[in-house]
Backbone as CSV, one residue per row, in Angstrom:
resi,resn,N_x,N_y,N_z,CA_x,CA_y,CA_z,C_x,C_y,C_z
1,MET,60.010,120.859,206.309,60.032,121.186,204.762,58.869,120.507,204.331
2,GLU,58.253,121.211,203.550,56.910,120.563,202.961,56.790,119.890,201.527
3,ASP,56.279,118.615,201.275,56.385,118.800,199.865,55.792,119.222,199.072
4,ARG,55.708,118.611,197.716,55.543,119.744,196.578,53.508,119.646,196.756
5,ASN,53.016,118.612,197.278,51.838,118.366,197.239,51.221,119.102,198.492
6,GLY,52.028,120.299,199.366,51.749,120.581,199.935,51.602,119.933,201.389
7,THR,52.096,118.990,201.708,51.885,118.410,202.899,53.240,118.338,203.620
8,GLY,53.143,118.527,204.901,54.427,118.342,205.614,54.891,117.046,205.881
9,VAL,53.803,115.900,205.905,53.875,114.475,206.452,54.854,114.110,204.543
10,SER,55.799,112.987,205.197,56.744,112.562,203.911,56.209,110.833,204.295
11,GLU,55.737,110.632,205.212,55.556,109.111,205.467,54.579,108.721,206.139
12,PHE,53.850,107.786,206.498,52.687,107.657,207.516,53.467,106.234,208.418
13,ILE,52.830,106.053,209.769,53.370,104.489,210.355,51.969,103.990,210.410
14,LEU,52.336,102.451,210.072,50.932,101.933,209.521,50.724,100.931,211.258
15,LEU,50.067,101.332,211.966,49.973,100.702,213.528,50.074,98.843,213.096
16,GLY,48.849,98.638,212.207,48.540,97.215,212.064,48.115,96.754,213.386
17,PHE,48.342,95.471,213.463,48.177,94.579,214.566,49.014,94.358,215.919
18,SER,49.850,95.822,215.694,50.910,95.908,216.900,50.267,95.965,218.189
19,SER,49.276,95.923,218.544,48.801,96.264,220.217,48.463,94.776,220.345
20,LEU,48.558,93.585,219.561,48.503,92.114,219.754,49.866,91.728,220.596
21,GLY,49.500,90.689,221.569,50.983,90.150,222.339,51.486,89.269,220.878
22,GLU,53.276,89.172,221.571,54.144,88.635,220.115,53.557,87.328,219.773
23,LYS,53.270,86.302,220.889,52.941,85.633,220.066,51.362,85.007,219.224
24,LEU,50.595,86.140,219.765,49.358,86.193,218.967,49.856,86.618,217.299
25,GLN,50.711,87.435,217.177,51.333,88.428,216.350,51.888,87.275,215.477
26,ILE,52.728,86.225,215.823,52.991,85.385,215.560,52.259,84.530,214.638
27,PHE,51.117,84.038,215.342,50.606,83.529,214.703,49.702,83.777,213.827
28,LEU,49.008,85.312,214.183,48.637,85.522,212.825,49.597,85.911,211.431
29,PHE,50.724,86.088,211.586,51.602,86.069,210.314,51.558,84.715,209.993
30,LEU,51.545,83.553,210.521,51.560,82.486,210.159,50.828,82.107,209.262
31,VAL,49.026,82.729,209.687,47.874,82.128,208.953,47.756,82.839,207.994
32,LEU,48.029,84.249,208.011,47.913,85.155,206.877,48.595,84.985,205.486
33,LEU,50.190,84.245,206.069,51.303,84.265,204.763,50.439,82.689,204.106
34,LEU,50.299,81.962,204.854,49.584,80.406,203.996,48.697,80.932,203.504
35,THR,47.495,81.625,203.726,46.551,82.292,203.322,46.830,83.093,201.663
36,TYR,47.580,83.561,202.180,48.299,84.407,200.775,48.663,83.809,199.986
37,LEU,49.511,82.807,200.358,50.168,81.727,199.321,49.025,80.688,198.675
38,PHE,47.813,80.417,199.486,46.999,79.781,198.962,46.136,80.341,197.807
39,THR,46.028,81.743,198.283,45.347,82.723,197.467,45.590,82.958,196.107
40,VAL,46.867,83.334,196.031,47.653,83.578,194.594,48.120,82.071,194.050
41,THR,48.278,81.105,194.252,48.488,79.919,193.715,47.326,79.148,193.299
42,GLY,46.378,79.416,193.906,44.693,78.918,193.327,44.661,79.936,192.522
43,ASN,44.813,81.038,192.406,44.220,82.067,191.356,45.157,82.017,190.545
44,VAL,46.367,81.750,190.402,47.127,81.293,189.025,46.938,79.658,188.160
45,VAL,46.508,78.789,189.055,45.811,77.553,188.886,44.813,78.043,187.895
46,ILE,43.873,78.754,188.421,42.581,78.702,187.524,42.849,79.255,185.972
47,ILE,43.482,80.524,186.154,43.979,81.533,185.195,44.731,80.251,184.422
48,PHE,45.641,79.671,184.351,46.409,78.574,183.878,45.854,77.730,182.979
49,ILE,44.583,76.936,183.853,43.734,75.542,183.536,42.779,76.790,182.847
50,VAL,42.147,77.912,182.642,41.234,78.438,181.535,41.685,78.778,180.283
51,TRP,43.212,79.408,180.710,43.860,79.485,179.066,44.438,78.249,178.262
52,LEU,44.662,77.087,179.227,45.138,76.140,178.534,44.194,74.848,178.065
53,ASP,42.961,74.693,178.659,41.900,73.882,178.345,41.050,74.640,177.677
54,ARG,40.724,73.518,176.398,39.412,74.380,175.728,38.641,74.173,176.002
55,ARG,38.024,73.369,176.487,36.185,73.263,177.326,36.367,74.154,178.321
56,LEU,37.395,75.139,178.772,36.996,76.218,179.477,36.882,77.570,178.752
57,HIS,36.659,77.810,177.588,37.011,78.608,176.566,35.468,78.976,176.240
58,SER,34.727,79.224,177.415,33.310,79.379,177.481,33.283,81.209,178.414
59,PRO,31.920,81.843,178.075,32.200,83.356,179.092,32.032,83.062,180.696
60,MET,31.347,82.094,180.864,31.660,81.902,182.056,32.906,81.765,182.889
61,TYR,33.777,81.190,182.363,35.000,80.703,182.861,35.812,81.681,182.399
62,PHE,35.936,82.889,181.684,36.417,83.772,180.955,36.380,84.892,181.985
63,PHE,35.177,84.758,182.725,34.788,85.974,183.811,35.516,85.404,184.878
64,ILE,35.653,84.272,185.073,36.013,83.570,186.586,37.762,84.144,186.227
65,ALA,38.725,83.816,185.313,39.671,83.908,185.032,40.050,85.451,185.407
66,ASN,39.202,86.242,184.653,39.299,87.757,185.200,39.317,88.190,186.829
67,LEU,38.428,87.619,186.920,38.106,87.728,188.536,39.499,87.093,189.368
68,SER,40.035,85.840,188.898,41.212,85.292,189.550,42.240,86.281,189.397
69,PHE,42.330,86.655,187.682,43.641,87.963,188.015,43.248,89.409,188.876
70,LEU,42.129,89.391,189.057,42.091,90.795,189.771,42.143,90.474,191.280
71,GLU,42.104,89.354,191.565,41.762,88.864,193.383,43.544,88.613,193.450
72,ILE,44.563,88.242,192.582,45.761,88.541,192.473,46.419,89.497,193.307
73,TRP,45.917,90.707,192.425,46.184,91.996,192.556,45.982,92.670,194.216
74,PHE,44.436,92.323,193.901,43.678,93.399,194.955,44.063,92.710,196.707
75,THR,44.806,91.268,196.604,45.191,90.865,198.096,46.466,91.326,198.171
76,SER,47.256,91.568,196.932,48.995,91.996,196.849,49.150,93.306,197.115
77,VAL,48.038,94.243,197.033,47.887,95.642,197.482,48.226,95.591,198.655
78,THR,47.463,94.684,199.693,47.650,94.949,201.340,48.404,94.364,201.881
79,SER,48.101,92.951,201.702,49.011,91.686,202.322,50.367,91.363,202.489
80,PRO,51.357,92.031,201.229,52.674,91.598,201.505,52.977,92.776,202.844
81,LYS,52.533,93.810,202.426,52.970,95.086,203.272,52.656,94.921,204.596
82,MET,51.439,94.270,204.988,50.773,94.013,206.564,51.811,92.863,206.965
83,MET,52.285,91.697,206.240,52.994,90.785,206.864,54.253,91.335,206.813
84,LEU,54.906,91.933,206.267,56.153,92.676,206.172,56.409,93.388,207.842
85,ASN,55.152,93.957,207.880,55.221,94.855,208.994,54.963,94.232,210.215
86,PHE,54.555,92.977,210.580,55.059,92.058,211.606,56.088,91.477,211.782
87,MET,57.165,91.575,210.481,58.656,91.129,211.009,59.586,92.792,211.244
88,SER,58.662,93.953,210.521,59.850,94.859,210.687,59.178,95.925,212.330
89,ILE,60.447,96.142,212.803,60.349,97.443,213.823,60.018,98.603,212.891
90,ASN,60.303,99.095,211.832,59.871,100.061,211.348,58.696,99.895,210.207
91,GLN,57.309,100.306,211.007,56.377,99.709,209.973,55.725,101.497,209.136
92,THR,56.626,101.644,208.763,56.251,103.016,207.637,55.959,102.884,206.411
93,ILE,55.234,103.750,205.663,55.052,103.778,204.467,54.651,104.955,203.651
94,SER,55.838,105.225,202.761,55.866,106.448,202.416,54.703,107.482,201.809
95,PHE,54.537,108.520,201.915,53.346,109.421,201.528,52.850,108.952,200.063
96,ASN,53.199,108.660,198.834,53.039,108.382,197.411,52.665,106.965,197.706
97,GLY,53.679,106.249,198.358,52.915,104.763,198.666,51.768,104.252,199.392
98,CYS,51.456,105.489,199.959,50.319,105.374,200.868,48.876,105.547,200.089
99,ILE,49.065,106.641,198.753,48.578,107.125,198.306,48.242,106.072,196.874
100,ALA,49.094,105.722,196.607,48.871,104.501,195.907,48.575,103.228,196.092
101,GLN,48.853,102.842,197.273,47.973,101.645,197.781,46.633,102.041,197.917
102,SER,45.956,103.429,198.723,44.638,103.643,198.268,44.139,103.550,196.828
103,TYR,44.935,103.981,196.121,44.017,104.210,194.995,43.633,102.628,194.148
104,PHE,44.888,102.040,194.218,44.688,100.329,194.088,43.649,99.753,194.652
105,TYR,43.352,99.698,195.897,42.786,99.199,196.486,41.432,99.398,196.098
106,PHE,40.677,100.959,196.322,39.387,100.777,195.816,39.278,100.742,194.431
107,ALA,40.311,101.270,193.315,40.125,101.140,192.064,40.081,99.373,191.855
108,LEU,40.691,98.922,192.430,40.275,97.091,192.190,39.328,96.542,192.972
109,GLY,38.990,97.150,193.922,37.692,96.832,194.811,36.677,97.505,193.963
110,GLY,36.361,98.612,192.974,35.398,98.785,192.060,35.522,97.774,190.772
111,THR,36.225,97.341,190.220,36.396,96.136,189.817,35.629,95.175,189.836
112,GLU,35.823,94.775,191.008,35.283,93.434,191.467,34.097,93.455,191.523
113,PHE,33.257,94.469,192.066,31.968,94.764,191.903,31.293,94.570,190.593
114,CYS,32.027,95.248,189.573,31.714,95.283,188.129,31.556,94.024,187.662
115,LEU,32.345,92.955,188.320,33.054,91.687,187.454,31.754,90.775,188.261
116,LEU,31.150,91.311,189.537,30.548,90.576,190.138,29.337,90.724,189.494
117,VAL,28.879,91.670,188.849,27.525,92.164,188.310,27.482,91.350,186.895
118,VAL,28.508,91.324,186.345,28.629,90.716,184.829,28.804,89.321,185.044
119,MET,29.207,88.980,186.349,29.195,87.213,186.416,27.414,86.946,186.548
120,SER,27.102,87.762,187.421,25.634,87.333,187.648,24.900,87.682,186.861
121,PHE,25.123,88.196,185.685,24.352,88.488,184.284,24.846,87.407,183.242
122,GLY,25.586,86.913,183.406,25.656,85.587,182.499,25.145,84.346,183.246
123,ARG,25.203,84.106,184.578,24.312,83.183,185.242,22.541,83.132,185.095
124,TYR,22.312,84.577,184.931,21.177,84.724,184.612,20.703,84.325,183.245
125,VAL,21.485,84.473,182.244,20.945,84.668,180.764,21.324,82.731,180.524
126,ALA,22.337,82.063,181.259,22.536,80.802,180.903,21.628,80.134,181.687
127,ILE,21.138,80.256,182.767,19.620,79.486,183.515,18.448,79.985,182.725
128,CYS,18.133,81.179,182.984,17.079,81.958,182.377,16.750,81.710,181.035
129,HIS,17.481,82.218,180.249,17.715,82.101,178.723,18.979,81.317,177.737
130,PRO,18.524,79.658,178.443,19.731,78.789,177.908,19.458,78.754,176.472
131,LEU,18.756,78.731,175.679,18.545,78.175,174.406,19.341,79.792,173.249
132,GLN,18.823,81.123,174.243,19.734,82.300,173.517,21.293,82.582,174.181
133,TYR,21.826,81.763,175.053,22.946,82.156,176.036,24.186,82.368,175.034
134,ALA,24.219,81.539,174.027,25.816,81.736,172.918,25.345,83.033,171.915
135,THR,24.049,82.996,171.981,23.910,84.440,170.883,23.838,85.567,171.425
136,ILE,23.626,86.035,172.809,23.434,86.904,173.846,25.113,87.067,174.123
137,MET,25.601,85.835,175.043,27.133,86.033,175.507,27.905,85.898,174.900
138,HIS,28.374,86.170,173.397,29.102,86.353,172.411,30.338,86.826,172.959
139,SER,31.532,86.372,172.151,32.716,87.168,172.889,33.064,88.404,172.704
140,ARG,32.562,88.975,171.832,32.921,90.426,171.776,32.207,90.980,173.054
141,LEU,30.890,90.623,173.260,30.349,91.550,174.548,30.789,90.938,175.495
142,CYS,31.386,89.619,175.838,32.001,89.325,176.692,33.500,90.312,177.435
143,ILE,34.294,90.389,176.245,35.472,91.398,176.353,34.724,92.874,176.791
144,GLN,34.115,93.249,175.991,33.669,94.787,176.240,32.952,94.741,177.592
145,LEU,32.178,93.837,178.567,31.809,93.942,179.674,33.107,93.788,180.494
146,VAL,33.826,93.122,180.377,35.286,93.479,181.239,36.122,94.580,181.046
147,LEU,36.156,95.014,179.607,36.910,96.278,179.493,36.286,97.455,180.409
148,VAL,35.186,97.327,180.078,34.094,98.631,180.878,34.346,98.394,182.553
149,SER,34.091,97.344,182.949,34.419,97.123,183.898,35.702,97.499,184.790
150,TRP,37.042,97.263,183.969,38.536,97.786,184.552,38.604,98.966,184.045
151,LEU,38.251,99.765,183.083,38.176,100.871,182.670,37.283,101.985,183.249
152,GLY,36.253,101.643,183.599,35.158,102.686,184.268,35.507,102.747,185.697
153,SER,36.538,101.686,186.689,36.520,101.464,187.887,37.552,102.209,188.360
154,PHE,38.445,102.322,187.296,40.100,103.264,187.698,39.540,104.328,187.307
155,THR,38.838,104.714,185.956,38.258,106.198,185.869,37.447,106.741,187.110
156,VAL,36.742,106.367,187.461,36.042,106.447,188.395,36.535,107.100,189.944
157,ILE,37.767,106.028,190.415,38.649,106.223,191.629,39.567,106.899,191.263
158,SER,40.026,107.175,189.905,40.999,108.229,189.533,40.164,109.568,189.922
159,LEU,39.017,110.004,189.794,38.632,111.006,190.102,38.354,111.391,191.859
160,ARG,37.951,110.092,192.145,38.140,110.155,193.769,39.475,110.872,194.055
161,MET,40.265,109.950,193.907,41.950,110.537,194.005,42.232,111.824,193.989
162,LEU,41.552,112.848,193.166,41.744,113.832,192.497,41.256,114.806,194.016
163,LEU,40.272,113.987,194.672,39.839,115.049,195.791,40.655,114.462,197.042
164,ILE,41.172,113.319,197.241,41.770,112.966,198.200,43.373,113.444,197.971
165,SER,43.811,113.894,196.759,45.067,114.630,196.873,45.139,116.051,197.087
166,LYS,43.817,116.464,197.311,43.908,117.892,197.649,43.873,118.045,199.298
167,LEU,43.828,116.855,200.016,43.920,117.069,201.605,45.585,117.299,201.424
168,ARG,45.528,117.954,203.244,47.240,118.426,203.482,47.100,117.712,204.794
169,PHE,48.445,116.981,204.943,48.759,116.453,206.160,49.778,116.808,207.051
170,CYS,50.007,117.606,208.211,50.562,118.293,208.639,51.220,117.355,210.032
171,GLY,50.718,116.417,210.436,50.796,115.536,211.362,49.820,115.388,212.455
172,PRO,49.837,114.365,213.268,50.480,113.059,213.424,50.426,112.188,212.091
173,ASN,51.203,111.347,211.993,51.264,110.628,210.857,51.094,108.878,211.209
174,VAL,49.911,108.895,212.395,50.245,107.175,212.743,48.690,106.732,212.312
175,ILE,48.681,105.958,211.680,47.307,105.559,210.760,47.454,103.761,211.784
176,ASN,46.084,103.937,212.394,45.798,102.985,213.061,44.837,101.698,212.367
177,HIS,45.647,101.773,211.506,45.125,100.061,210.706,46.296,99.629,209.737
178,PHE,46.217,98.551,209.006,47.136,97.999,208.533,47.177,98.302,207.032
179,PHE,46.632,99.130,206.285,46.867,99.747,205.092,46.196,101.200,205.237
180,CYS,46.609,101.620,204.014,46.021,102.974,203.848,44.668,103.603,203.430
181,ASP,43.564,102.848,204.052,42.369,103.389,204.180,41.741,104.564,204.210
182,ASN,40.626,105.008,203.828,40.446,106.614,203.495,40.139,107.187,204.724
183,PHE,38.917,106.370,205.577,38.689,107.062,207.335,40.133,107.258,208.052
184,PRO,40.703,106.617,208.130,42.079,107.263,209.111,42.765,108.059,208.424
185,LEU,42.699,108.227,206.866,43.758,109.040,206.224,42.528,110.728,206.672
186,PHE,41.177,110.433,206.429,40.621,111.712,206.572,41.135,112.010,207.889
187,GLN,40.913,110.973,209.067,41.100,111.697,210.389,42.307,112.225,210.619
188,LEU,43.395,112.067,209.721,44.983,112.799,210.249,45.082,113.970,209.326
189,SER,44.058,114.170,208.214,44.203,115.484,207.837,44.180,116.938,208.541
190,CYS,45.002,117.934,208.114,44.494,119.119,208.849,43.845,120.081,208.111
191,THR,43.332,119.436,207.132,42.325,120.464,206.876,40.869,120.062,206.555
192,ASP,40.119,120.931,206.324,38.418,120.598,206.371,38.300,119.134,205.434
193,THR,37.692,118.274,206.255,37.492,117.034,205.297,36.244,116.729,204.783
194,SER,35.260,117.608,205.184,33.541,117.273,205.752,33.208,116.895,204.020
195,GLY,33.441,117.897,203.151,33.261,117.792,201.926,33.699,116.397,200.679
196,VAL,34.990,116.396,200.981,35.514,114.821,200.715,34.848,113.818,201.270
197,ARG,34.741,113.938,202.482,34.113,112.306,203.308,32.713,112.199,202.626
198,ARG,32.052,113.641,202.347,30.581,113.343,201.860,30.583,112.648,200.888
199,ALA,31.370,113.434,199.670,31.651,112.563,198.378,32.349,111.248,198.638
200,ASP,32.937,110.949,198.906,33.727,109.579,199.446,32.252,108.665,199.870
201,SER,31.881,109.239,200.862,30.629,108.347,201.166,29.719,108.128,199.944
202,ILE,29.326,108.909,199.369,28.291,108.929,198.647,28.527,107.947,197.300
203,LEU,29.831,108.156,196.736,30.328,107.119,195.976,30.668,105.710,196.343
204,SER,30.756,105.732,197.181,31.267,104.159,197.992,29.727,103.465,198.146
205,THR,28.835,104.173,198.663,27.573,103.695,198.848,26.887,103.877,197.574
206,ILE,26.912,104.667,195.997,26.386,104.037,195.159,27.123,102.776,194.354
207,ILE,28.355,102.659,194.626,29.023,101.655,193.839,28.510,100.276,194.835
208,VAL,28.500,100.131,196.189,28.107,99.124,196.774,26.841,98.440,196.873
209,LEU,25.929,99.585,196.733,24.625,99.201,196.613,24.062,99.095,195.668
210,SER,24.422,99.922,194.238,23.917,99.531,193.073,24.236,98.257,192.672
211,SER,25.588,97.898,192.880,26.139,96.827,192.231,24.827,95.954,192.828
212,LEU,25.172,95.762,194.285,24.101,94.527,195.077,22.638,94.309,194.315
213,CYS,22.090,95.501,194.257,20.751,95.521,194.115,20.879,94.440,192.345
214,LEU,21.855,95.135,191.504,21.817,94.428,190.121,22.040,92.975,190.110
215,ILE,22.819,92.366,190.958,23.318,91.335,191.407,21.772,90.222,191.818
216,MET,21.223,90.807,192.752,20.273,90.413,193.686,19.168,90.469,192.606
217,LEU,19.103,91.235,191.704,17.678,91.198,190.720,18.085,89.716,189.670
218,SER,19.346,89.737,189.373,19.784,88.555,188.698,19.579,87.142,189.776
219,TYR,19.747,87.133,190.780,19.723,86.069,191.403,18.405,85.608,191.733
220,VAL,17.206,86.508,191.982,16.053,86.560,192.194,15.162,85.936,191.126
221,SER,15.477,86.338,189.787,15.086,85.882,188.462,15.735,84.141,188.403
222,ILE,16.851,83.966,188.664,17.389,82.736,188.854,16.600,82.052,189.923
223,PHE,16.563,82.250,191.158,15.752,81.169,191.872,14.417,81.214,191.397
224,PHE,13.587,81.953,190.786,12.400,81.481,190.385,12.252,80.868,189.164
225,SER,13.548,80.818,188.196,13.583,79.438,187.508,14.071,78.189,187.890
226,ILE,14.776,78.364,188.650,15.023,77.138,189.852,13.911,76.103,190.125
227,LEU,13.206,76.794,190.740,11.598,76.510,190.838,11.130,75.717,189.960
228,ARG,11.462,76.121,188.634,10.568,75.662,187.755,11.303,74.173,186.893
229,ILE,12.638,73.875,187.989,13.054,72.823,187.313,12.456,71.692,187.747
230,PRO,11.899,70.618,186.750,11.172,69.351,187.416,11.634,68.282,188.399
231,THR,12.935,68.174,188.654,13.521,67.208,189.120,13.912,67.805,190.144
232,ALA,13.866,67.089,191.718,14.268,67.604,193.026,15.944,67.479,192.978
233,THR,16.303,66.805,192.199,18.104,66.300,192.314,18.536,67.600,191.564
234,GLY,17.733,68.337,190.725,18.152,69.202,189.599,18.198,70.581,190.557
235,LYS,17.293,70.497,191.475,16.836,71.825,192.119,18.267,71.763,193.234
236,GLN,18.068,70.737,193.817,19.055,70.540,194.899,20.506,71.017,194.814
237,LYS,20.541,70.641,193.471,21.839,71.124,192.622,22.250,72.651,192.866
238,ALA,21.461,73.239,191.443,20.983,74.585,191.332,21.041,75.320,192.714
239,PHE,20.488,75.149,193.613,20.401,75.849,194.916,22.250,75.508,195.505
240,ALA,22.262,74.882,195.703,23.877,74.482,196.350,24.755,75.353,195.523
241,THR,24.568,75.510,194.414,25.401,76.297,193.790,25.506,77.458,193.992
242,CYS,24.222,77.845,193.914,23.601,79.339,194.177,24.113,79.567,195.540
243,GLY,23.838,78.974,196.454,23.871,78.851,198.082,25.585,79.433,198.099
244,SER,26.370,78.716,197.698,27.894,78.895,197.986,28.102,80.467,197.279
245,HIS,27.492,80.808,196.358,27.903,82.337,195.438,27.579,83.123,196.670
246,LEU,26.006,82.783,197.076,25.720,83.931,197.769,26.202,84.273,198.910
247,THR,26.634,82.965,199.826,27.738,83.387,200.790,28.734,84.090,200.597
248,ALA,29.880,83.705,199.529,30.733,84.352,199.007,30.274,86.121,198.593
249,LEU,29.036,86.159,198.365,28.673,87.804,198.197,28.264,88.156,199.559
250,ALA,28.202,87.663,200.118,27.662,88.068,202.075,28.855,88.316,202.497
251,VAL,29.855,87.939,202.400,30.858,88.214,203.260,31.647,89.405,202.376
252,VAL,31.582,89.770,201.242,32.346,91.010,200.577,31.470,92.024,200.791
253,TYR,29.935,91.984,200.575,29.169,92.777,200.471,28.748,93.454,202.198
254,GLY,28.902,92.230,202.956,28.335,92.540,204.127,29.838,93.345,204.789
255,SER,31.172,92.947,204.372,32.044,93.645,205.357,32.403,95.096,204.575
256,CYS,31.891,95.019,203.143,32.094,96.833,202.561,31.058,97.815,203.040
257,ILE,29.694,97.229,203.631,28.805,97.826,203.837,29.295,98.384,204.983
258,VAL,29.801,97.601,205.891,29.928,97.874,207.533,31.151,99.069,207.059
259,LEU,32.257,98.509,206.190,33.392,99.831,206.127,32.714,101.094,205.520
260,TYR,32.212,101.054,204.543,31.968,102.205,203.608,30.800,102.615,203.231
261,ALA,29.723,101.901,203.435,28.491,102.277,202.935,27.387,102.568,204.566
262,ARG,28.194,103.229,205.414,27.513,103.431,206.589,28.317,104.711,207.369
263,PRO,27.441,105.586,208.307,27.972,106.575,208.634,29.346,106.603,209.610
264,SER,29.769,107.366,209.098,31.536,107.526,209.779,31.449,107.534,211.236
265,GLY,32.294,106.664,211.648,32.470,106.671,213.255,31.263,105.962,213.569
266,SER,30.352,104.893,212.620,29.477,104.102,213.774,30.449,102.940,214.468
267,PHE,31.839,102.858,213.864,32.461,101.425,214.295,33.750,101.931,214.750
268,SER,34.472,101.304,215.592,35.628,101.824,216.004,36.743,101.252,214.906
269,LEU,38.055,101.832,214.744,38.940,101.638,213.503,39.570,100.023,214.445
270,ASP,39.470,100.090,215.135,39.598,98.217,215.620,39.171,97.323,214.982
271,VAL,37.678,97.733,214.970,36.823,96.726,214.679,36.667,96.655,213.173
272,ASN,36.910,97.889,212.381,37.242,98.365,211.021,38.451,96.779,210.397
273,LYS,39.299,96.776,211.398,40.527,96.461,210.913,40.284,94.861,210.843
274,GLY,39.531,94.426,211.941,38.876,93.108,211.966,37.973,92.899,210.714
275,VAL,37.268,93.662,210.417,36.307,93.425,209.461,37.020,93.340,207.731
276,ALA,37.823,94.349,207.707,38.899,94.533,206.477,39.545,93.366,206.411
277,LEU,39.837,92.464,207.313,40.476,91.317,206.846,39.866,90.324,206.248
278,LEU,38.128,90.513,206.248,37.440,89.231,205.519,37.341,89.740,204.609
279,ASN,37.702,91.141,203.927,37.482,91.573,202.662,38.832,91.414,201.489
280,THR,40.177,91.603,202.851,41.011,92.047,201.635,41.777,90.612,201.690
281,VAL,41.404,89.750,202.900,42.119,88.138,202.848,40.989,87.270,202.948
282,LEU,39.937,86.808,203.285,39.401,85.642,203.269,38.519,85.535,202.094
283,TYR,38.147,86.512,201.924,37.130,86.883,200.444,38.019,85.913,199.011
284,PRO,39.252,87.084,198.994,40.192,86.626,197.809,40.490,84.654,197.967
285,PHE,41.148,84.438,199.099,41.208,83.167,199.562,39.850,82.191,199.208
286,LEU,38.782,82.977,199.307,37.153,81.846,199.249,37.395,81.534,197.652
287,ASN,37.485,82.326,196.848,36.710,82.766,195.617,37.452,81.309,194.530
288,PRO,38.397,80.861,194.491,39.116,79.743,193.900,37.871,78.883,194.174
289,PHE,37.987,78.811,195.343,37.322,77.257,195.646,35.592,77.527,195.412
290,ILE,34.986,78.648,195.896,33.611,78.988,195.443,33.589,78.630,194.216
291,TYR,34.268,79.769,193.345,33.359,79.887,191.887,34.455,78.787,190.802
292,SER,35.110,77.971,191.413,35.952,76.933,190.070,36.413,75.806,190.924
293,LEU,37.167,75.896,191.716,37.790,74.174,192.230,36.573,73.328,192.543
294,ARG,35.343,73.682,192.992,34.420,72.483,193.024,33.648,72.382,191.879
295,ASN,33.833,72.843,190.933,33.653,72.566,189.536,33.799,71.279,188.917
296,LYS,33.333,70.312,188.702,33.377,69.012,188.232,34.421,69.026,187.010
297,THR,33.714,70.242,185.884,34.358,70.410,184.936,35.980,70.963,185.104
298,VAL,36.294,71.507,186.088,37.302,72.282,186.351,38.523,71.422,186.777
299,LYS,37.929,70.816,187.837,38.770,69.434,188.480,39.008,68.476,187.602
300,PHE,38.011,68.393,186.553,38.733,67.221,185.658,39.937,67.789,184.759
301,ALA,40.041,68.758,184.552,40.680,69.684,183.416,41.871,69.793,184.366
302,LEU,41.825,69.998,185.644,43.019,70.051,186.307,43.590,68.822,186.849
303,ARG,42.977,68.055,187.022,43.503,66.230,187.014,44.449,65.882,185.745
304,GLU,43.715,66.150,184.789,44.321,65.690,183.673,45.392,66.662,183.033
305,THR,45.491,67.833,183.309,46.863,68.369,183.248,47.962,67.980,183.923
306,PHE,47.683,68.354,185.560,48.753,67.654,186.127,49.065,66.478,186.275
307,SER,48.002,65.319,185.875,48.778,64.217,185.907,49.843,63.711,184.665
308,ARG,49.809,64.784,183.895,51.202,64.691,182.817,52.391,64.839,183.437
309,GLY,52.105,65.315,184.349,53.665,65.768,184.858,53.602,66.249,186.246
310,THR,53.047,65.219,187.292,52.949,65.810,189.170,54.369,66.449,189.424
311,LYS,55.156,65.883,189.089,56.548,66.277,189.580,56.968,67.556,189.594
312,SER,56.284,68.521,188.468,56.347,69.331,188.022,55.344,70.532,188.917
313,CYS,54.585,69.922,189.744,53.694,70.769,190.594,54.043,70.760,191.863
314,SER,53.677,72.354,192.381,54.060,72.614,193.796,53.683,71.714,194.673
315,PRO,53.883,71.979,195.944,53.508,71.136,196.769,51.621,71.899,197.518
316,ILE,51.697,73.313,197.184,50.701,74.015,197.447,49.965,73.381,196.161
317,CYS,50.237,72.978,194.937,49.173,72.779,193.757,48.675,71.306,194.433
318,GLU,49.534,70.419,194.722,49.207,69.298,195.130,48.454,69.073,195.801
319,MET,48.517,70.054,197.223,47.638,69.779,198.107,46.052,70.708,197.686
320,LEU,45.937,71.179,197.005,45.006,71.871,196.521,43.919,70.761,195.517
321,LEU,44.563,70.311,194.888,44.204,68.935,194.015,44.001,67.848,194.839
322,ASP,44.484,67.657,195.646,44.247,66.186,196.853,42.892,66.749,197.718
323,SER,42.741,67.886,197.266,41.209,68.358,198.491,40.161,68.137,197.934
324,TYR,40.520,67.749,196.779,38.806,67.499,195.939,39.049,66.141,194.990
325,LYS,39.853,65.670,195.191,39.510,64.095,194.953,38.258,63.323,195.015
């Protein structure tokens, strides 16, 4: 019996990493579980400390707190279901659940690209125009930039999902992935997907490459400003900070270009699953350390806050703090 959306498929089976041996699956599950806990805890700590400490009430930390909030939800879209499938014999996801997962994955991903552009613009103003920073990056503009990033991305991806919703699925229903990515869904559709594939590829390429170009434009300007710093120590610190940021950007943009901004079928789905782990697990895990926990102001605020009541700090919090003594 067909559903209201015209498809005969009511659920999908996510193969995930079921082809791996049992011991390797257990090891991967433990690694993913610890990574997920650290990711969520680290980002929650950042949001908490930015909200609590007045010294961090600045545009840069406002953007970082928004990025941390996004990362919690972005990794939670795929990671819990992926870990649940390691422990469950029934590795199914409902049709509506699959479509919702796909929607939030791409909507939050698009929002992340927009926030990264906004953050790179903020660094550009801070380094290249420090005297005008307070005038340019006023609170109203910061709020507007964040709202446009969230609302714009969710609106654009909603239009994309209108195209996806027109696809019909008559069976089979086995997805060779750990979440409902677009290419596996296209492969399972029993209707012509050439138009949807083309539109999806163009949209993904525009979002990924346009945001990357804007970010690199900011960092090129920052690079030339750093070269004008008179002291070698100042240059070294600035290059070290930018280097860590660019490393994180290389992970997220490299994985997204491989997954979405290249001709379909260039890589097997098994390769796509491995690359997708960089995007959905590794990058959200690295963000708290790269953008916040290495910062002296944040570390001092953390120490000052949790020193008032270390007994209330969770073991994961204590591990995070001890890593940066």
